[in-house]
Coordinates of C-alpha atoms in Angstrom, one line a residue:
X1 CA 102.0 94.1 56.0
X2 CA 105.2 95.8 57.3
X3 CA 106.3 94.3 60.7
X4 CA 106.3 96.5 63.6
X5 CA 109.8 97.4 65.1
X6 CA 111.0 95.9 68.3
X7 CA 110.2 99.1 70.2
X8 CA 106.6 98.9 69.0
X9 CA 106.2 95.3 70.2
X10 CA 107.9 96.2 73.6
X11 CA 105.4 99.1 73.9
X12 CA 102.5 96.7 73.1
X13 CA 103.7 94.3 75.8
X14 CA 104.0 97.0 78.4
X15 CA 100.5 98.5 77.6
X16 CA 99.0 95.0 77.5
X17 CA 100.4 94.2 81.0
X18 CA 99.3 97.6 82.3
X19 CA 95.7 96.9 81.1
X20 CA 95.6 93.3 82.3
X21 CA 93.6 92.8 85.5
X22 CA 95.2 89.5 86.2
X23 CA 98.6 91.1 86.9
X24 CA 99.3 91.2 90.7
X25 CA 95.8 89.7 91.4
X26 CA 97.3 87.3 94.0
X27 CA 99.7 89.8 95.5
X28 CA 96.8 92.4 96.1
X29 CA 94.6 89.7 97.5
X30 CA 97.4 88.6 99.9
X31 CA 97.9 92.2 101.1
X32 CA 94.2 92.6 101.5
X33 CA 93.8 89.5 103.6
X34 CA 96.9 90.3 105.7
X35 CA 96.1 94.0 106.3
X36 CA 92.5 93.3 107.3
X37 CA 93.5 90.4 109.5
X38 CA 96.2 92.4 111.4
X39 CA 93.8 95.4 111.8
X40 CA 91.1 93.1 113.2
X41 CA 93.7 91.5 115.5
X42 CA 94.6 95.0 116.8
X43 CA 91.0 95.9 117.4
X44 CA 90.3 92.7 119.2
X45 CA 93.5 92.9 121.3
X46 CA 92.7 96.5 122.4
X47 CA 89.1 96.0 122.9
X48 CA 89.3 96.1 126.7
X49 CA 91.4 99.3 126.6
X50 CA 89.6 101.0 123.7
X51 CA 88.1 103.6 126.0
X52 CA 91.5 104.6 127.4
X53 CA 93.0 104.8 123.9
X54 CA 90.5 106.2 121.6
X55 CA 87.3 106.7 123.6
X56 CA 85.7 110.0 124.9
X57 CA 87.5 109.5 128.3
X58 CA 91.0 108.9 126.9
X59 CA 93.9 111.0 128.3
X60 CA 94.2 112.5 124.8
X61 CA 90.8 114.0 125.2
X62 CA 88.2 114.7 122.4
X63 CA 89.0 118.5 122.6
X64 CA 92.7 117.9 122.2
X65 CA 92.1 115.6 119.2
X66 CA 89.8 118.2 117.7
X67 CA 92.4 120.9 118.1
X68 CA 95.0 118.6 116.6
X69 CA 92.8 117.8 113.6
X70 CA 92.1 121.4 113.0
X71 CA 95.7 122.1 112.6
X72 CA 96.6 119.0 110.4
X73 CA 93.3 119.0 108.4
X74 CA 93.3 115.2 108.9
X75 CA 90.1 113.1 108.7
X76 CA 88.4 111.2 111.5
X77 CA 84.8 110.1 111.8
X78 CA 85.2 110.1 115.6
X79 CA 85.4 113.9 115.4
X80 CA 81.7 114.1 114.5
X81 CA 80.6 113.4 118.0
X82 CA 82.2 113.1 121.6
X83 CA 79.5 110.7 122.8
X84 CA 80.3 107.2 124.0
X85 CA 77.6 105.6 122.0
X86 CA 79.0 107.0 118.7
X87 CA 82.4 105.6 119.6
X88 CA 81.2 102.1 120.6
X89 CA 79.1 101.8 117.4
X90 CA 82.0 103.0 115.3
X91 CA 84.4 100.6 116.9
X92 CA 82.1 97.6 116.3
X93 CA 81.5 98.6 112.7
X94 CA 85.3 99.0 112.2
X95 CA 85.7 95.3 113.3
X96 CA 82.9 94.3 111.0
X97 CA 84.5 96.1 108.0
X98 CA 87.8 94.4 108.7
X99 CA 86.0 91.0 108.7
X100 CA 84.2 91.9 105.4
X101 CA 87.5 92.9 103.8
X102 CA 89.3 89.9 105.1
X103 CA 86.7 87.6 103.5
X104 CA 86.4 89.7 100.4
X105 CA 82.7 90.6 100.8
X106 CA 81.7 93.6 98.8
X107 CA 85.3 94.5 98.6
X108 CA 85.1 97.8 96.8
X109 CA 82.8 99.3 99.6
X110 CA 84.7 97.4 102.3
X111 CA 88.1 98.7 101.2
X112 CA 86.8 102.4 101.3
X113 CA 85.3 101.8 104.7
X114 CA 88.4 100.2 105.9
X115 CA 90.4 103.3 105.0
X116 CA 87.8 105.4 106.9
X117 CA 88.3 103.1 109.9
X118 CA 92.1 103.3 109.8
X119 CA 92.2 107.1 109.4
X120 CA 89.6 107.7 112.0
X121 CA 91.2 105.7 114.9
X122 CA 94.7 106.7 114.0
X123 CA 94.0 110.4 113.8
X124 CA 91.8 110.3 116.9
X125 CA 95.0 109.6 119.0
X126 CA 98.3 109.7 117.1
X127 CA 100.3 109.2 120.3
X128 CA 99.5 105.6 121.0
X129 CA 100.5 103.6 117.9
X130 CA 103.9 103.1 116.4
X131 CA 105.3 103.4 112.9
X132 CA 103.1 100.5 111.8
X133 CA 100.0 102.9 111.6
X134 CA 101.8 104.7 108.7
X135 CA 102.0 101.4 106.8
X136 CA 98.3 100.8 107.6
X137 CA 97.4 104.3 106.2
X138 CA 99.5 104.0 103.1
X139 CA 98.3 100.4 102.3
X140 CA 94.7 101.2 103.0
X141 CA 94.8 104.1 100.5
X142 CA 96.2 101.9 97.8
X143 CA 93.8 99.0 98.4
X144 CA 90.9 101.3 97.5
X145 CA 92.2 101.5 93.9
X146 CA 93.1 97.9 93.5
X147 CA 91.0 94.9 92.4
X148 CA 92.1 92.9 95.4
X149 CA 89.1 90.5 95.4
X150 CA 89.7 88.8 92.1
X151 CA 90.9 85.7 94.0
X152 CA 90.5 84.3 97.5
X153 CA 87.3 86.2 98.1
X154 CA 83.6 85.8 98.5
X155 CA 83.1 88.2 95.6
X156 CA 85.0 85.9 93.3
X157 CA 82.9 83.0 94.5
X158 CA 79.7 85.0 93.8
X159 CA 80.8 85.9 90.4
X160 CA 81.6 82.2 89.7
X161 CA 78.1 81.2 90.7
X162 CA 76.2 83.9 88.7
X163 CA 78.6 85.8 86.5
X164 CA 76.0 87.4 84.3
X165 CA 73.3 88.4 86.7
X166 CA 72.5 92.0 87.2
X167 CA 70.3 91.5 90.3
X168 CA 72.3 92.6 93.2
X169 CA 69.9 93.7 96.0
X170 CA 72.5 93.5 98.8
X171 CA 74.9 95.8 96.8
X172 CA 72.1 98.3 96.1
X173 CA 71.0 98.4 99.7
X174 CA 74.7 98.9 100.9
X175 CA 75.2 101.6 98.3
X176 CA 72.0 103.3 99.4
X177 CA 72.9 103.3 103.1
X178 CA 76.3 104.7 102.4
X179 CA 74.7 107.4 100.4
X180 CA 72.3 108.3 103.3
X181 CA 75.2 108.5 105.7
X182 CA 77.1 110.8 103.4
X183 CA 74.1 113.0 102.9
X184 CA 73.6 113.2 106.6
X185 CA 77.3 114.2 107.2
X186 CA 77.3 116.7 104.4
X187 CA 74.2 118.5 105.5
X188 CA 75.5 118.8 109.0
X189 CA 78.8 120.1 107.7
X190 CA 80.7 117.2 109.2
X191 CA 82.8 116.7 106.0
X192 CA 85.4 119.2 104.7
X193 CA 85.4 120.0 101.1
X194 CA 88.2 117.6 100.0
X195 CA 86.9 114.6 101.9
X196 CA 83.4 115.2 100.8
X197 CA 84.4 115.4 97.2
X198 CA 86.4 112.2 97.4
X199 CA 83.7 110.2 99.2
X200 CA 80.9 111.5 97.0
X201 CA 83.1 110.7 93.9
X202 CA 83.5 107.1 95.0
X203 CA 79.8 106.8 95.8
X204 CA 78.9 108.3 92.3
X205 CA 81.4 106.0 90.7
X206 CA 79.5 103.0 92.0
X207 CA 76.2 104.5 90.6
X208 CA 77.9 105.0 87.1
X209 CA 79.2 101.4 87.2
X210 CA 75.8 100.0 87.9
X211 CA 74.1 102.2 85.3
X212 CA 76.2 101.0 82.4
X213 CA 75.4 97.3 82.7
X214 CA 73.4 97.4 79.4
X215 CA 76.2 99.3 77.6
X216 CA 79.1 96.9 76.7
X217 CA 81.2 99.6 75.1
X218 CA 81.1 102.0 78.1
X219 CA 81.4 99.1 80.5
X220 CA 84.6 97.9 78.8
X221 CA 86.1 101.4 78.9
X222 CA 85.4 101.6 82.6
X223 CA 86.9 98.1 83.1
X224 CA 90.0 99.3 81.3
X225 CA 90.3 102.3 83.6
X226 CA 89.9 100.0 86.6
X227 CA 92.6 97.7 85.4
X228 CA 95.0 100.7 85.0
X229 CA 94.1 102.0 88.4
X230 CA 94.7 98.5 89.9
X231 CA 98.1 98.0 88.4
X232 CA 99.1 101.6 89.1
X233 CA 98.2 101.3 92.7
X234 CA 100.1 98.0 93.2
X235 CA 103.0 99.6 91.5
X236 CA 102.9 102.6 93.7
X237 CA 102.7 100.3 96.8
X238 CA 106.0 98.7 95.6
X239 CA 107.6 102.0 94.9
X240 CA 106.5 103.2 98.4
X241 CA 108.2 100.2 100.1
X242 CA 111.3 100.6 98.1
X243 CA 111.5 104.3 99.1
X244 CA 110.9 103.2 102.7
X245 CA 113.6 100.6 102.8
X246 CA 116.1 102.7 100.8
X247 CA 115.7 105.8 103.0
X248 CA 115.8 103.8 106.2
X249 CA 119.0 102.1 105.1
X250 CA 120.8 105.3 104.0
X251 CA 119.8 107.1 107.1
X252 CA 121.2 104.3 109.2
X253 CA 124.5 104.6 107.5
X254 CA 124.9 108.2 108.7
X255 CA 124.5 107.1 112.3
X256 CA 127.5 106.4 114.5
X257 CA 126.0 103.2 116.2
X258 CA 125.2 101.8 112.8
X259 CA 128.8 102.6 111.6
X260 CA 130.6 101.0 114.5
X261 CA 128.2 98.0 114.7
X262 CA 126.6 98.5 118.0
X263 CA 123.1 99.7 117.1
X264 CA 121.4 96.4 117.7
X265 CA 123.1 96.2 121.1
X266 CA 121.7 99.6 122.2
X267 CA 118.3 98.8 120.8
X268 CA 118.1 95.5 122.6
X269 CA 119.0 97.2 125.9
X270 CA 116.0 99.6 126.0
X271 CA 113.9 98.9 129.1
X272 CA 110.7 100.1 127.5
X273 CA 111.2 98.0 124.4
X274 CA 112.2 94.7 126.1
X275 CA 109.4 92.2 126.4
X276 CA 111.7 89.2 126.8
X277 CA 114.7 90.5 128.8
X278 CA 116.5 87.1 128.9
X279 CA 116.3 86.8 125.1
X280 CA 117.5 90.4 124.6
X281 CA 120.5 89.9 127.0
X282 CA 121.4 86.6 125.4
X283 CA 121.6 88.4 122.0
X284 CA 123.5 91.4 123.1
X285 CA 126.1 89.4 124.9
X286 CA 127.5 88.1 121.6
X287 CA 129.5 90.8 120.0
X288 CA 129.9 89.0 116.6
X289 CA 126.2 88.4 116.4
X290 CA 125.4 92.0 117.2
X291 CA 127.9 93.2 114.6
X292 CA 126.5 90.9 111.9
X293 CA 122.9 91.9 112.6
X294 CA 123.7 95.6 112.6
X295 CA 125.6 95.5 109.3
X296 CA 123.3 93.0 107.8
X297 CA 120.2 95.2 108.5
X298 CA 121.8 98.2 106.7
X299 CA 123.0 96.1 103.8
X300 CA 119.6 94.4 103.2
X301 CA 117.6 97.6 103.4
X302 CA 119.9 99.5 101.1
X303 CA 120.2 96.7 98.6
X304 CA 116.5 95.6 98.5
X305 CA 115.3 98.3 95.9
X306 CA 118.1 97.3 93.6
X307 CA 117.3 93.5 94.0
X308 CA 114.1 93.9 92.1
X309 CA 116.3 93.7 89.0
X310 CA 117.0 90.1 89.7
X311 CA 114.2 87.8 90.9
X312 CA 116.3 85.3 92.8
X313 CA 118.3 88.0 94.7
X314 CA 114.9 89.7 95.5
X315 CA 113.4 86.5 97.0
X316 CA 116.5 86.0 99.2
X317 CA 116.5 89.6 100.5
X318 CA 112.7 89.3 101.0
X319 CA 113.2 86.4 103.2
X320 CA 115.8 88.2 105.2
X321 CA 113.4 91.2 105.6
X322 CA 110.8 88.8 106.9
X323 CA 113.3 87.4 109.4
X324 CA 114.3 91.0 110.4
X325 CA 110.7 92.0 111.1
X326 CA 110.0 88.9 113.1
X327 CA 113.1 89.7 115.2
X328 CA 111.9 93.3 115.7
X329 CA 108.5 92.0 116.9
X330 CA 110.0 89.6 119.4
X331 CA 112.9 91.6 120.7
X332 CA 111.4 95.1 120.7
X333 CA 107.8 94.3 121.4
X334 CA 106.4 95.9 118.3
X335 CA 104.3 93.0 116.9
X336 CA 101.8 95.2 114.9
X337 CA 104.6 97.2 113.2
X338 CA 106.3 93.9 112.3
X339 CA 103.1 92.3 111.1
X340 CA 102.2 95.3 109.1
X341 CA 105.6 95.4 107.3
X342 CA 105.5 91.7 106.6
X343 CA 102.0 92.0 105.1
X344 CA 103.0 94.9 103.0
X345 CA 106.0 93.0 101.7
X346 CA 103.8 90.3 100.5
X347 CA 103.3 92.4 97.3
X348 CA 106.7 91.3 96.2
X349 CA 106.1 87.6 96.5
X350 CA 106.1 85.5 93.2
X351 CA 102.8 84.7 91.7
X352 CA 103.7 81.0 91.4
X353 CA 104.4 80.7 95.1
X354 CA 101.1 82.4 96.0
X355 CA 99.2 80.2 93.5
X356 CA 100.8 77.1 95.2
X357 CA 99.9 78.4 98.6
X358 CA 96.3 78.9 97.5
X359 CA 96.1 75.5 95.9
X360 CA 97.4 73.8 99.1
X361 CA 94.9 75.8 101.2
X362 CA 92.1 74.9 98.8
X363 CA 93.1 71.2 98.9
X364 CA 93.1 71.3 102.7
X365 CA 89.6 72.8 102.7
X366 CA 88.3 70.3 100.3
X367 CA 89.7 67.4 102.4
X368 CA 88.0 68.9 105.5
X369 CA 84.7 69.4 103.7
X370 CA 84.8 65.8 102.3
X371 CA 84.9 64.4 105.8
X372 CA 81.6 66.1 106.5
X373 CA 79.6 65.5 103.4
X374 CA 79.7 63.2 100.3
X375 CA 82.0 64.4 97.5
X376 CA 80.2 65.6 94.3
X377 CA 80.9 64.5 90.9
X378 CA 84.4 65.8 90.4
X379 CA 84.5 65.7 86.6
X380 CA 81.2 67.6 86.4
X381 CA 82.3 70.2 89.0
X382 CA 85.6 70.8 87.2
X383 CA 83.9 71.2 83.8
X384 CA 81.4 73.7 85.2
X385 CA 84.2 75.7 87.0
X386 CA 86.3 75.8 83.9
X387 CA 83.4 77.1 81.8
X388 CA 82.6 79.8 84.3
X389 CA 86.3 80.8 84.5
X390 CA 86.4 81.2 80.7
X391 CA 83.4 83.4 80.8
X392 CA 85.2 85.6 83.4
X393 CA 88.3 85.9 81.3
X394 CA 86.2 86.9 78.3
X395 CA 84.5 89.6 80.3
X396 CA 87.8 90.9 81.8
X397 CA 87.2 89.7 85.4
X398 CA 90.8 88.3 85.6
X399 CA 90.1 85.1 87.5
X400 CA 92.2 82.3 86.1
X401 CA 90.8 78.8 85.5
X402 CA 93.7 77.2 87.4
X403 CA 92.7 79.1 90.6
X404 CA 89.0 78.4 90.1
X405 CA 89.7 74.7 89.7
X406 CA 91.8 74.6 92.8
X407 CA 89.3 76.5 94.9

């Protein structure tokens, strides 16, 4: 047989990686956990002020929000009713959805409901949040298309216990309830054409996936499409962040305060963005520190997209970006913006680092559990876990034996 040229082998590697569900499994899981956790923290933190921010009696009234949504054609479930009960129920359900996504429970449905929650609250009042809400929206959209529950999730644990069962009553009930809500909203003309088509398409996709359990060929084809969507969504998330950092850096270069090295000084002196005045004044009183931070911020943001060509340089710049966002959160009082950016940047972390973090967390959990109950037979448990992991890999689930054993 004539050997394939190098170009053909390279194309095979690229296609094989694009169709592999295990690529970026840990990165997408880290982003899922981080985004759900930050959004839940925001909902809990603003719980006592929710009525004044997003409720029917907010300064940005329901009528003003409706007029704004008519012009922008944006989506918000809170537009469906101006009643207080509707808002309270939706707020509690939003927190429940964030918990479900954080734990990785019914992640496909939870990720779509998480997107609905983020869009609804953000579009209800676009004047109260900062640029972090843009990161929430973008990431929530991409999470819908990823397989972000392959590791570190209750879904992965459920597949490990019963990988071949087709009896999923909880999933069927959840799917039926979502269908009833969609039918109610559609009949009352609460959904516009584009959003109705999108949501009904996702609902029908779940029905098709459940209907092909007895057809291995069709199921594998759908799994392949799911792998491509997963890898494509994670790649688009990376591209989006590179565009964000690159454009932010090049725009800063054009500004006079960034050119003369005083931008950090003026930013630290803003009264309405100064949660710790003593810390801000201590920083702005050192001219060399202000100059280094100003030029360093521009340099890191401009260079980061190009650093992806070298793994070591990328990791160094990623650590500097983390430090930059922590500084913004402390000095400018923008914690949710900083947290959302840090969580989004987790998609660039090396897989080995994330696996090590997961193993350490799993080891700590096992030690805590061992203090409460007798330890099972370790050899038998490891053998069973390894066997189930091999079944997952054969079926294309993408859960590695090393993670399963560590968990």
